[in-house]
CSV table of C-alpha atoms in Angstrom, one decimal:
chain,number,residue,atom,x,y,z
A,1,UNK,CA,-4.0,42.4,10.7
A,2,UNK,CA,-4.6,38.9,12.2
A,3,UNK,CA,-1.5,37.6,13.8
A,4,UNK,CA,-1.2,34.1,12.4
A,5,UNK,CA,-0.1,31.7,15.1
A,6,UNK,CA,2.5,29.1,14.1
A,7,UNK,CA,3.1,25.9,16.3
A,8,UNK,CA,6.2,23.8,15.5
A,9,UNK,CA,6.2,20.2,16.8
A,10,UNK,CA,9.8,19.1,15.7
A,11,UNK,CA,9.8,15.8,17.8
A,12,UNK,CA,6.5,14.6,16.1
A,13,UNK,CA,8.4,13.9,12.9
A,14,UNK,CA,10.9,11.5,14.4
A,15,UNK,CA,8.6,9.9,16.4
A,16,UNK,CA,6.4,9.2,13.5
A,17,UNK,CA,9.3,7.9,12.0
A,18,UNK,CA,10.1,5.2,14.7
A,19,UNK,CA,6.5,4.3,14.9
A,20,UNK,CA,6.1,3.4,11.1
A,21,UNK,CA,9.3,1.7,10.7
A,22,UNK,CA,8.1,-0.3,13.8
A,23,UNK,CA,5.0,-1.8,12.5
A,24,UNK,CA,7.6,-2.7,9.2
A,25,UNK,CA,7.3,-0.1,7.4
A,26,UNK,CA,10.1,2.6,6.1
A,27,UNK,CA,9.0,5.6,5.6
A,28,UNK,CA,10.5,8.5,3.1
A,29,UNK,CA,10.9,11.9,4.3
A,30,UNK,CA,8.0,13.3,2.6
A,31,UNK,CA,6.0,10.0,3.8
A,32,UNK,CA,6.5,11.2,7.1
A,33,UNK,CA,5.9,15.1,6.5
A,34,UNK,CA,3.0,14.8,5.1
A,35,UNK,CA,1.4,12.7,7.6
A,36,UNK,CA,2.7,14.6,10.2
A,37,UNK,CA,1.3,17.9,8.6
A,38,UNK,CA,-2.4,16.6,7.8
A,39,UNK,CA,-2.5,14.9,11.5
A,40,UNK,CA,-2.2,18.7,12.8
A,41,UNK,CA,-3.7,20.7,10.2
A,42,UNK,CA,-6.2,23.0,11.8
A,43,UNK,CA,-9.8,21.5,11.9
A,44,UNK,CA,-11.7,24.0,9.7
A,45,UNK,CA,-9.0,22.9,6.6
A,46,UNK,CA,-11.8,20.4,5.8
A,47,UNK,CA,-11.4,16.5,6.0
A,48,UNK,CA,-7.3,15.0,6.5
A,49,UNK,CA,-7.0,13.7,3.4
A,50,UNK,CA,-3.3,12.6,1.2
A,51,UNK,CA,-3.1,12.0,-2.5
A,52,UNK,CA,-0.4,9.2,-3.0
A,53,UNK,CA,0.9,9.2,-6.7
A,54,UNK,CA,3.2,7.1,-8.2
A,55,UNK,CA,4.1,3.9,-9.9
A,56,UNK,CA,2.0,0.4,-8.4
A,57,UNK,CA,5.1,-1.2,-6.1
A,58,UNK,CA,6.0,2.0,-4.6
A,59,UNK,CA,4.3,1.1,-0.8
A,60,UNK,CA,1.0,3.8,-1.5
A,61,UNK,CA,-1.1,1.1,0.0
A,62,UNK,CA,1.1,-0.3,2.3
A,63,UNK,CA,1.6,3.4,4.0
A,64,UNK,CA,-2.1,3.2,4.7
A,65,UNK,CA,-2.0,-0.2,6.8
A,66,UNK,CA,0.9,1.0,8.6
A,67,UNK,CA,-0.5,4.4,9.5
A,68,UNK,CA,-4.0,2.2,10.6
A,69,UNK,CA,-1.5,-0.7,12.5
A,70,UNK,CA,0.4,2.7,14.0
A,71,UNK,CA,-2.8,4.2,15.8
A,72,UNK,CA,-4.2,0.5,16.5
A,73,UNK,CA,-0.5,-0.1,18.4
A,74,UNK,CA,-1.3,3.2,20.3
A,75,UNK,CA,-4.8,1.3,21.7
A,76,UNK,CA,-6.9,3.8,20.3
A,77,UNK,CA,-10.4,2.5,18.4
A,78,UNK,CA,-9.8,2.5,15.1
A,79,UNK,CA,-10.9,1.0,12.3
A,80,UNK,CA,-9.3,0.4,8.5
A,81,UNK,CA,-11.8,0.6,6.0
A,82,UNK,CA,-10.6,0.0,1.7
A,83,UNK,CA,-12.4,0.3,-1.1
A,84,UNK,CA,-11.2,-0.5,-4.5
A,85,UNK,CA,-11.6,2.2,-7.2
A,86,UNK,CA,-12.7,0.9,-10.7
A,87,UNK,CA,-14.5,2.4,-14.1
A,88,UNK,CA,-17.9,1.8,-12.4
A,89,UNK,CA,-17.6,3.2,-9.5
A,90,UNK,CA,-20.5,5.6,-8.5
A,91,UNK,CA,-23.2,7.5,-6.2
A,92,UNK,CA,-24.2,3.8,-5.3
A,93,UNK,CA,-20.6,2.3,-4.1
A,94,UNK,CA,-20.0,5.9,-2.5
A,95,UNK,CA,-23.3,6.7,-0.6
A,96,UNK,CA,-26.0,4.1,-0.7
A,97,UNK,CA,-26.8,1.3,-2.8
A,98,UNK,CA,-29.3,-1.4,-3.2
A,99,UNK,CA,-28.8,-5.0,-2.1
A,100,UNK,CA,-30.1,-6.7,-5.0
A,101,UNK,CA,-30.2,-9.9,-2.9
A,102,UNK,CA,-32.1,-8.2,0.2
A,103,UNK,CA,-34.8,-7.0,-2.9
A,104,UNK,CA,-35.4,-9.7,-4.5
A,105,UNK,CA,-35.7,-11.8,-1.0
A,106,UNK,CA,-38.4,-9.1,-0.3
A,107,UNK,CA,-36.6,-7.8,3.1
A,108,UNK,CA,-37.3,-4.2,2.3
A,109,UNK,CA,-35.7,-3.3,5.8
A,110,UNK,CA,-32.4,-4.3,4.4
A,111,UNK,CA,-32.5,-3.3,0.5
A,112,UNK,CA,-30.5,0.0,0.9
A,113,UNK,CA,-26.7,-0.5,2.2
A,114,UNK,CA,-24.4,2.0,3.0
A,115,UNK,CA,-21.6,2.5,0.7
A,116,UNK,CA,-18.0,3.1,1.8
A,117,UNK,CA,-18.1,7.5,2.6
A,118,UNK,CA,-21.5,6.0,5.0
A,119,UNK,CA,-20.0,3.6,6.3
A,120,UNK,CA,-16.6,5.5,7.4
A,121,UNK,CA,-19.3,8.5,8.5
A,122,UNK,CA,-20.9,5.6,10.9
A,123,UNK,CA,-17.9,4.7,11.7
A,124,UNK,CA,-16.5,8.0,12.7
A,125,UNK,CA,-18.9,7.8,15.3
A,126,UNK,CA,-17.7,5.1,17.5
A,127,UNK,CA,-13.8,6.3,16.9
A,128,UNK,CA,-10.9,6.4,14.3
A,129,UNK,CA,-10.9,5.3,10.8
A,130,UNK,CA,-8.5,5.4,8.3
A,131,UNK,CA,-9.9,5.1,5.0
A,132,UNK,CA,-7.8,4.0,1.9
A,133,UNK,CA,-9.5,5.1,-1.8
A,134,UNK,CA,-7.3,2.8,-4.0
A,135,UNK,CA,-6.5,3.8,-7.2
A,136,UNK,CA,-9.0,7.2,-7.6
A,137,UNK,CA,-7.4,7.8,-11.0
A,138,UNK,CA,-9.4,4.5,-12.2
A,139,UNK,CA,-12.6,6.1,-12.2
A,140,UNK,CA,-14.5,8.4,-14.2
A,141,UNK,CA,-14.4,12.6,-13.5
A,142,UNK,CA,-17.8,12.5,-12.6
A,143,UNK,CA,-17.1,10.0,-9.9
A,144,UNK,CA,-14.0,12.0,-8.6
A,145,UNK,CA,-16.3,15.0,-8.3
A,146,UNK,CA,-18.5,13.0,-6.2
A,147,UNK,CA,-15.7,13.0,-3.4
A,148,UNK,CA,-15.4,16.7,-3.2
A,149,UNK,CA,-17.8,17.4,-1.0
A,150,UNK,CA,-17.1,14.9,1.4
A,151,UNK,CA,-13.4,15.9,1.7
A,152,UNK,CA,-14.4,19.8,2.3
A,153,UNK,CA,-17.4,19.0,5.1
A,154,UNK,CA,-17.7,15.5,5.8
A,155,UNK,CA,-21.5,15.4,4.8
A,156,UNK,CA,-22.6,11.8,3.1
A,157,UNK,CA,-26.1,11.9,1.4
A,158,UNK,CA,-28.1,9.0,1.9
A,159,UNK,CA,-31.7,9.7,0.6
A,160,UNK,CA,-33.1,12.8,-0.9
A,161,UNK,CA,-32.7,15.6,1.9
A,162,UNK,CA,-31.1,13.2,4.1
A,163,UNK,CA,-27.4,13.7,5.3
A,164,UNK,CA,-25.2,11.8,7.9
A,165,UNK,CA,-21.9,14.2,9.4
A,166,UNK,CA,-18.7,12.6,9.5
A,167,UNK,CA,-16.9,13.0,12.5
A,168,UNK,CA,-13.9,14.9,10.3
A,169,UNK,CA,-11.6,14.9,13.2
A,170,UNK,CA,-11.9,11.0,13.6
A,171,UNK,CA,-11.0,10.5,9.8
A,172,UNK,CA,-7.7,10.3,8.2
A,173,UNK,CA,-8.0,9.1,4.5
A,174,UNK,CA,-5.4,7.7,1.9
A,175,UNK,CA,-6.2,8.0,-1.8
A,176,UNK,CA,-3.5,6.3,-4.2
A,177,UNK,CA,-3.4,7.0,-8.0
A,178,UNK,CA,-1.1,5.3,-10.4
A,179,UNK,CA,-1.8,8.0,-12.8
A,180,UNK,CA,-3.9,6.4,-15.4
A,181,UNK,CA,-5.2,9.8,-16.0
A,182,UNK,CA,-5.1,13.4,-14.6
A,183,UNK,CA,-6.8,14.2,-11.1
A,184,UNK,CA,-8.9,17.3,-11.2
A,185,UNK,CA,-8.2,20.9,-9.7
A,186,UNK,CA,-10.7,20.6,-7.2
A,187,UNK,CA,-9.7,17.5,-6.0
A,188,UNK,CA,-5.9,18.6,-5.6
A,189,UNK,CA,-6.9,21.5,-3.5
A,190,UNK,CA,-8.4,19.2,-0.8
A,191,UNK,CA,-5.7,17.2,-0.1
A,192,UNK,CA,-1.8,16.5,0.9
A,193,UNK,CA,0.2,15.7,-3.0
A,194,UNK,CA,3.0,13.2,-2.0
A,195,UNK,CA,5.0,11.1,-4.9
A,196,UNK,CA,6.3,8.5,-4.1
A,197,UNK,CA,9.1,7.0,-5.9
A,198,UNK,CA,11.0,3.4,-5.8
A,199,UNK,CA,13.0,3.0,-2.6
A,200,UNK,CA,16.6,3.0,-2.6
A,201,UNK,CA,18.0,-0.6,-4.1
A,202,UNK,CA,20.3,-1.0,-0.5
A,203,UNK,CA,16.5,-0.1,1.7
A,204,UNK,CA,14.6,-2.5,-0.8
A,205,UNK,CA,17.1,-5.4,0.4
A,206,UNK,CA,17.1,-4.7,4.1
A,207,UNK,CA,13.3,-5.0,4.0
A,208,UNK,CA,13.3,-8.2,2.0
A,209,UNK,CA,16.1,-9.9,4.4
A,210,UNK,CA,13.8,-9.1,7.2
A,211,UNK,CA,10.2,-10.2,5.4
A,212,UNK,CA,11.9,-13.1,4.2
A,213,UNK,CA,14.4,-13.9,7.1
A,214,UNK,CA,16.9,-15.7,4.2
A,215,UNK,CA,20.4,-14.9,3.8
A,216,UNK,CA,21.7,-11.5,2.4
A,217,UNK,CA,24.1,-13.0,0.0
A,218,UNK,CA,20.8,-14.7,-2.0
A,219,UNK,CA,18.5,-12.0,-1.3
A,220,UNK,CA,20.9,-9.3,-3.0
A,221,UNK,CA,21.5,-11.8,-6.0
A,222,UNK,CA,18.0,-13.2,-6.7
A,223,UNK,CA,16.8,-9.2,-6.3
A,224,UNK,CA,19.1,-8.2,-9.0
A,225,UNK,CA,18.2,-10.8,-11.5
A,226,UNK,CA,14.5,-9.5,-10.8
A,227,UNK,CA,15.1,-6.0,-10.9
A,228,UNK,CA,17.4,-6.5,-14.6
A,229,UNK,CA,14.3,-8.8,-15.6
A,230,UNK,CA,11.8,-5.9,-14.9
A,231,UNK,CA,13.4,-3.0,-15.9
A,232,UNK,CA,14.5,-4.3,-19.6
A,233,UNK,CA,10.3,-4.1,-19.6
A,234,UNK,CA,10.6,-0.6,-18.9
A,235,UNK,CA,9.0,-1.5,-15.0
A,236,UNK,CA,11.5,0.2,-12.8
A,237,UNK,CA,8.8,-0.3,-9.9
A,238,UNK,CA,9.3,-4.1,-9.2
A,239,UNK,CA,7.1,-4.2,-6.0
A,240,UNK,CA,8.7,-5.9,-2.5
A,241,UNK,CA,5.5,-8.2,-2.4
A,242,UNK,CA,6.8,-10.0,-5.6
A,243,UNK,CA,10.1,-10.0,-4.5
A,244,UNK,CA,9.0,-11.4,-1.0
A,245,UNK,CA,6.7,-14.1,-3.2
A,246,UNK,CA,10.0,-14.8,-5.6
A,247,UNK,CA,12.5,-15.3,-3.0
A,248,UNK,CA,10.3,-17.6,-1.2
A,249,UNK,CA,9.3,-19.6,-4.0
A,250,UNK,CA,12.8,-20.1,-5.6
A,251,UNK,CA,14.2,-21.3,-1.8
A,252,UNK,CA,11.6,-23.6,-1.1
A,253,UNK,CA,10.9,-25.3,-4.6
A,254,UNK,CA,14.0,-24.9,-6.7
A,255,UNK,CA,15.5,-28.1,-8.0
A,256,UNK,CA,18.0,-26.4,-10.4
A,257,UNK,CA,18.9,-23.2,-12.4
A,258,UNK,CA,16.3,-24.2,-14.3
A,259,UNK,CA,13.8,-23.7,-12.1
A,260,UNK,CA,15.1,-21.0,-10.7
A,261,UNK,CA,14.5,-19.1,-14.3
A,262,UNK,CA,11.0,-20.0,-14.1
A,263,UNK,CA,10.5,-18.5,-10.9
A,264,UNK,CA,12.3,-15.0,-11.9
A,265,UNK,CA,10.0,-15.2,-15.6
A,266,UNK,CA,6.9,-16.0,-13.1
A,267,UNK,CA,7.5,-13.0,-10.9
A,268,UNK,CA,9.2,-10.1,-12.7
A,269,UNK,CA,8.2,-10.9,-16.4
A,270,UNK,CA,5.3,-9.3,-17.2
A,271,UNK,CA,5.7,-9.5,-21.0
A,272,UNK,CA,7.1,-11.5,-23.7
A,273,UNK,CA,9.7,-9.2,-24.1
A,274,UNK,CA,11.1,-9.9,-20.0
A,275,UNK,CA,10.2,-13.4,-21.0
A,276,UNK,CA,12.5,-13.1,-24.2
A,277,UNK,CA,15.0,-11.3,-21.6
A,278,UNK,CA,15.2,-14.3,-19.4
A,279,UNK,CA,15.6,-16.7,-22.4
A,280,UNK,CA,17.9,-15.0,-24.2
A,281,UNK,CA,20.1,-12.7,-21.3
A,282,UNK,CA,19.1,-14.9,-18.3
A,283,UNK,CA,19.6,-18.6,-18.5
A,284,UNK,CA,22.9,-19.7,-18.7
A,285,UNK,CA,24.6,-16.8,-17.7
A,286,UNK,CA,26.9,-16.1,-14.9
A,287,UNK,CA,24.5,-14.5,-13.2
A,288,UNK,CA,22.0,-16.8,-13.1
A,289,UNK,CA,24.7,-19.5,-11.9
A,290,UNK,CA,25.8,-16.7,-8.9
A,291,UNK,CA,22.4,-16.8,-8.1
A,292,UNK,CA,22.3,-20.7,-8.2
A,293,UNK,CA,25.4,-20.9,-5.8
A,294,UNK,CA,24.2,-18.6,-3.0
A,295,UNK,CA,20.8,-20.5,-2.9
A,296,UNK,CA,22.3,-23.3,-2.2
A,297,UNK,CA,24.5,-21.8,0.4
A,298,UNK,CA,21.5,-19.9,1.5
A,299,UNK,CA,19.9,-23.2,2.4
A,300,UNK,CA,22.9,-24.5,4.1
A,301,UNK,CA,23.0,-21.7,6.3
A,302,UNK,CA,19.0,-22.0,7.3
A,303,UNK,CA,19.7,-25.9,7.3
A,304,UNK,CA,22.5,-25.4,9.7
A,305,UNK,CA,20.6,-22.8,12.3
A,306,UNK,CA,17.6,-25.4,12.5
A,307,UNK,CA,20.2,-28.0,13.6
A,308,UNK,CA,22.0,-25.9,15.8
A,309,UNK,CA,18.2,-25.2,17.5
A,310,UNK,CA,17.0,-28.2,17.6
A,311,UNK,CA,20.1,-29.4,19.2
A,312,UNK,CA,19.5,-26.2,22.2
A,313,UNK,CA,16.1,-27.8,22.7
A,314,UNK,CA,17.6,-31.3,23.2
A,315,UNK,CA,19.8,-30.8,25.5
């Protein structure tokens, strides 16, 4: 019987850990897992490939910059390559297409293009790349299907009886679904399965404090309001990018509680019936007057620590 060999690497986890949540971003256990078990796997498993699933707001595309910003940090050649899934997607967009601008110019040197699985196989070549296939579940089965043999040896057609080799070992790639629809067999075989939920609501407010560098007290308030907004939609997935873009906008521009309603039905309404919410549930409410007051202490505080630096620099 073949003795299977087993090599246990427990300080790779932790470090992974430390180097993600450097570069901003907090990972979950299985985040971290799986990365750590497809950056090991054994090189005849076929390409290093994760399936991110989940709801849009959960970080699936943020993981993938951070992973890219991790081995960039370590000084190691890499590049970050994206390519945005959609119904149309095809043999073209994944191999090699025609520049209709190139044709009708009459530059037949530069009519054919790479598409994105040529371009990351060129790539390959000169060092790392992490590749992120945003939202796979957007495009047709037959497209899906196109990926498989990529994933298993790396090969990229180009013209009839023409192949370019990925360099596999050089290639770690991120596919995110928001399942739209159900991924095929085939395709779950090939890769790492991680679901990835909403972060805990005391996480979600750390990160916010630090991307938006304003006072807890407002953060946790206006964040609420958001999340109450979004959720009475049935969207329990409120992302931190709107939540960076609310905050921002509702300390800078606000004139009054008014405005601050706006901002919360510009950011997490996404319907009539969070609009209704806001209306009805939102303005005028005690909340919404909590949230009023620790802006305004909020920009006190700020207002304060500019004067008390401006004041170091004078002296």
């Amino acid at each position: 019987m073949e003795r299977i060999l087993i090599v246990t690497l427990p300080n790779l986890t932790e470090e992974l850990t430390e180097k993600l949540i450097s570069v901003g971003y907090v990972p979950r256990r299985s985040d971290v897992l799986a990365l750590a078990g497809v950056l090991t796997a054994p090189g005849q498993a076929g390409l290093r490939a994760v399936l991110l699933e989940g709801p849009p707001g959960t970080g699936k595309s943020a993981f993938a910059e951070a992973v890219f910003q991790v081995i960039r940090g370590n000084g190691d050649r890499v590049e970050f390559i994206v390519y945005q899934c959609h119904s149309w997607s095809d043999a073209d967009e994944l191999f090699v297409g025609v520049d209709v601008a190139a044709a009708v110019a009459g530059d037949s040197g530069s009519v054919r293009q790479d598409g994105v699985l040529a371009k990351v196989a060129r790539a390959s070549e000169r060092g790392m790349v992490v590749l992120l296939l945003d939202e796979i579940d957007k495009t047709m089965q037959r497209t899906e299907a196109l990926l498989l043999d990529w994933l298993q040896s790396g090969r990229v057609p180009v013209r009839p009886g023409v192949q370019i080799q990925t360099t596999m070992n050089n290639v770690l790639c991120f596919i995110t679904s928001n399942a739209h629809r159900e991924l095929s067999d085939a395709l779950m075989r090939r890769v790492r399965r991680v679901m990835m939920q909403p972060l805990p609501i005391a996480q979600q407010e750390r990160l916010l404090m630090v991307r938006t560098n304003l006072p807890p007290g407002f953060v946790r308030v206006l964040w609420k309001l958001a999340r109450e907004i979004a959720v009475h939609e049935g969207n329990n997935a409120l992302s931190l990018q709107e939540g960076v873009r609310a905050l921002h906008e509702a300390f800078s521009f606000s004139g009054d509680q008014g405005d601050l309603a706006l901002t919360l039905t510009g950011w997490a309404a996404r319907n009539n019936k969070g609009r209704d919410y806001v209306r009805d549930k939102v303005i005028g409410s005690r909340n919404l007057s909590a949230a009023w007051s620790e802006l305004c202490r909020a920009r006190q505080l700020v207002k304060a620590e500019a004067e008390k630096e401006e004041a170091r620099h004078a002296v």
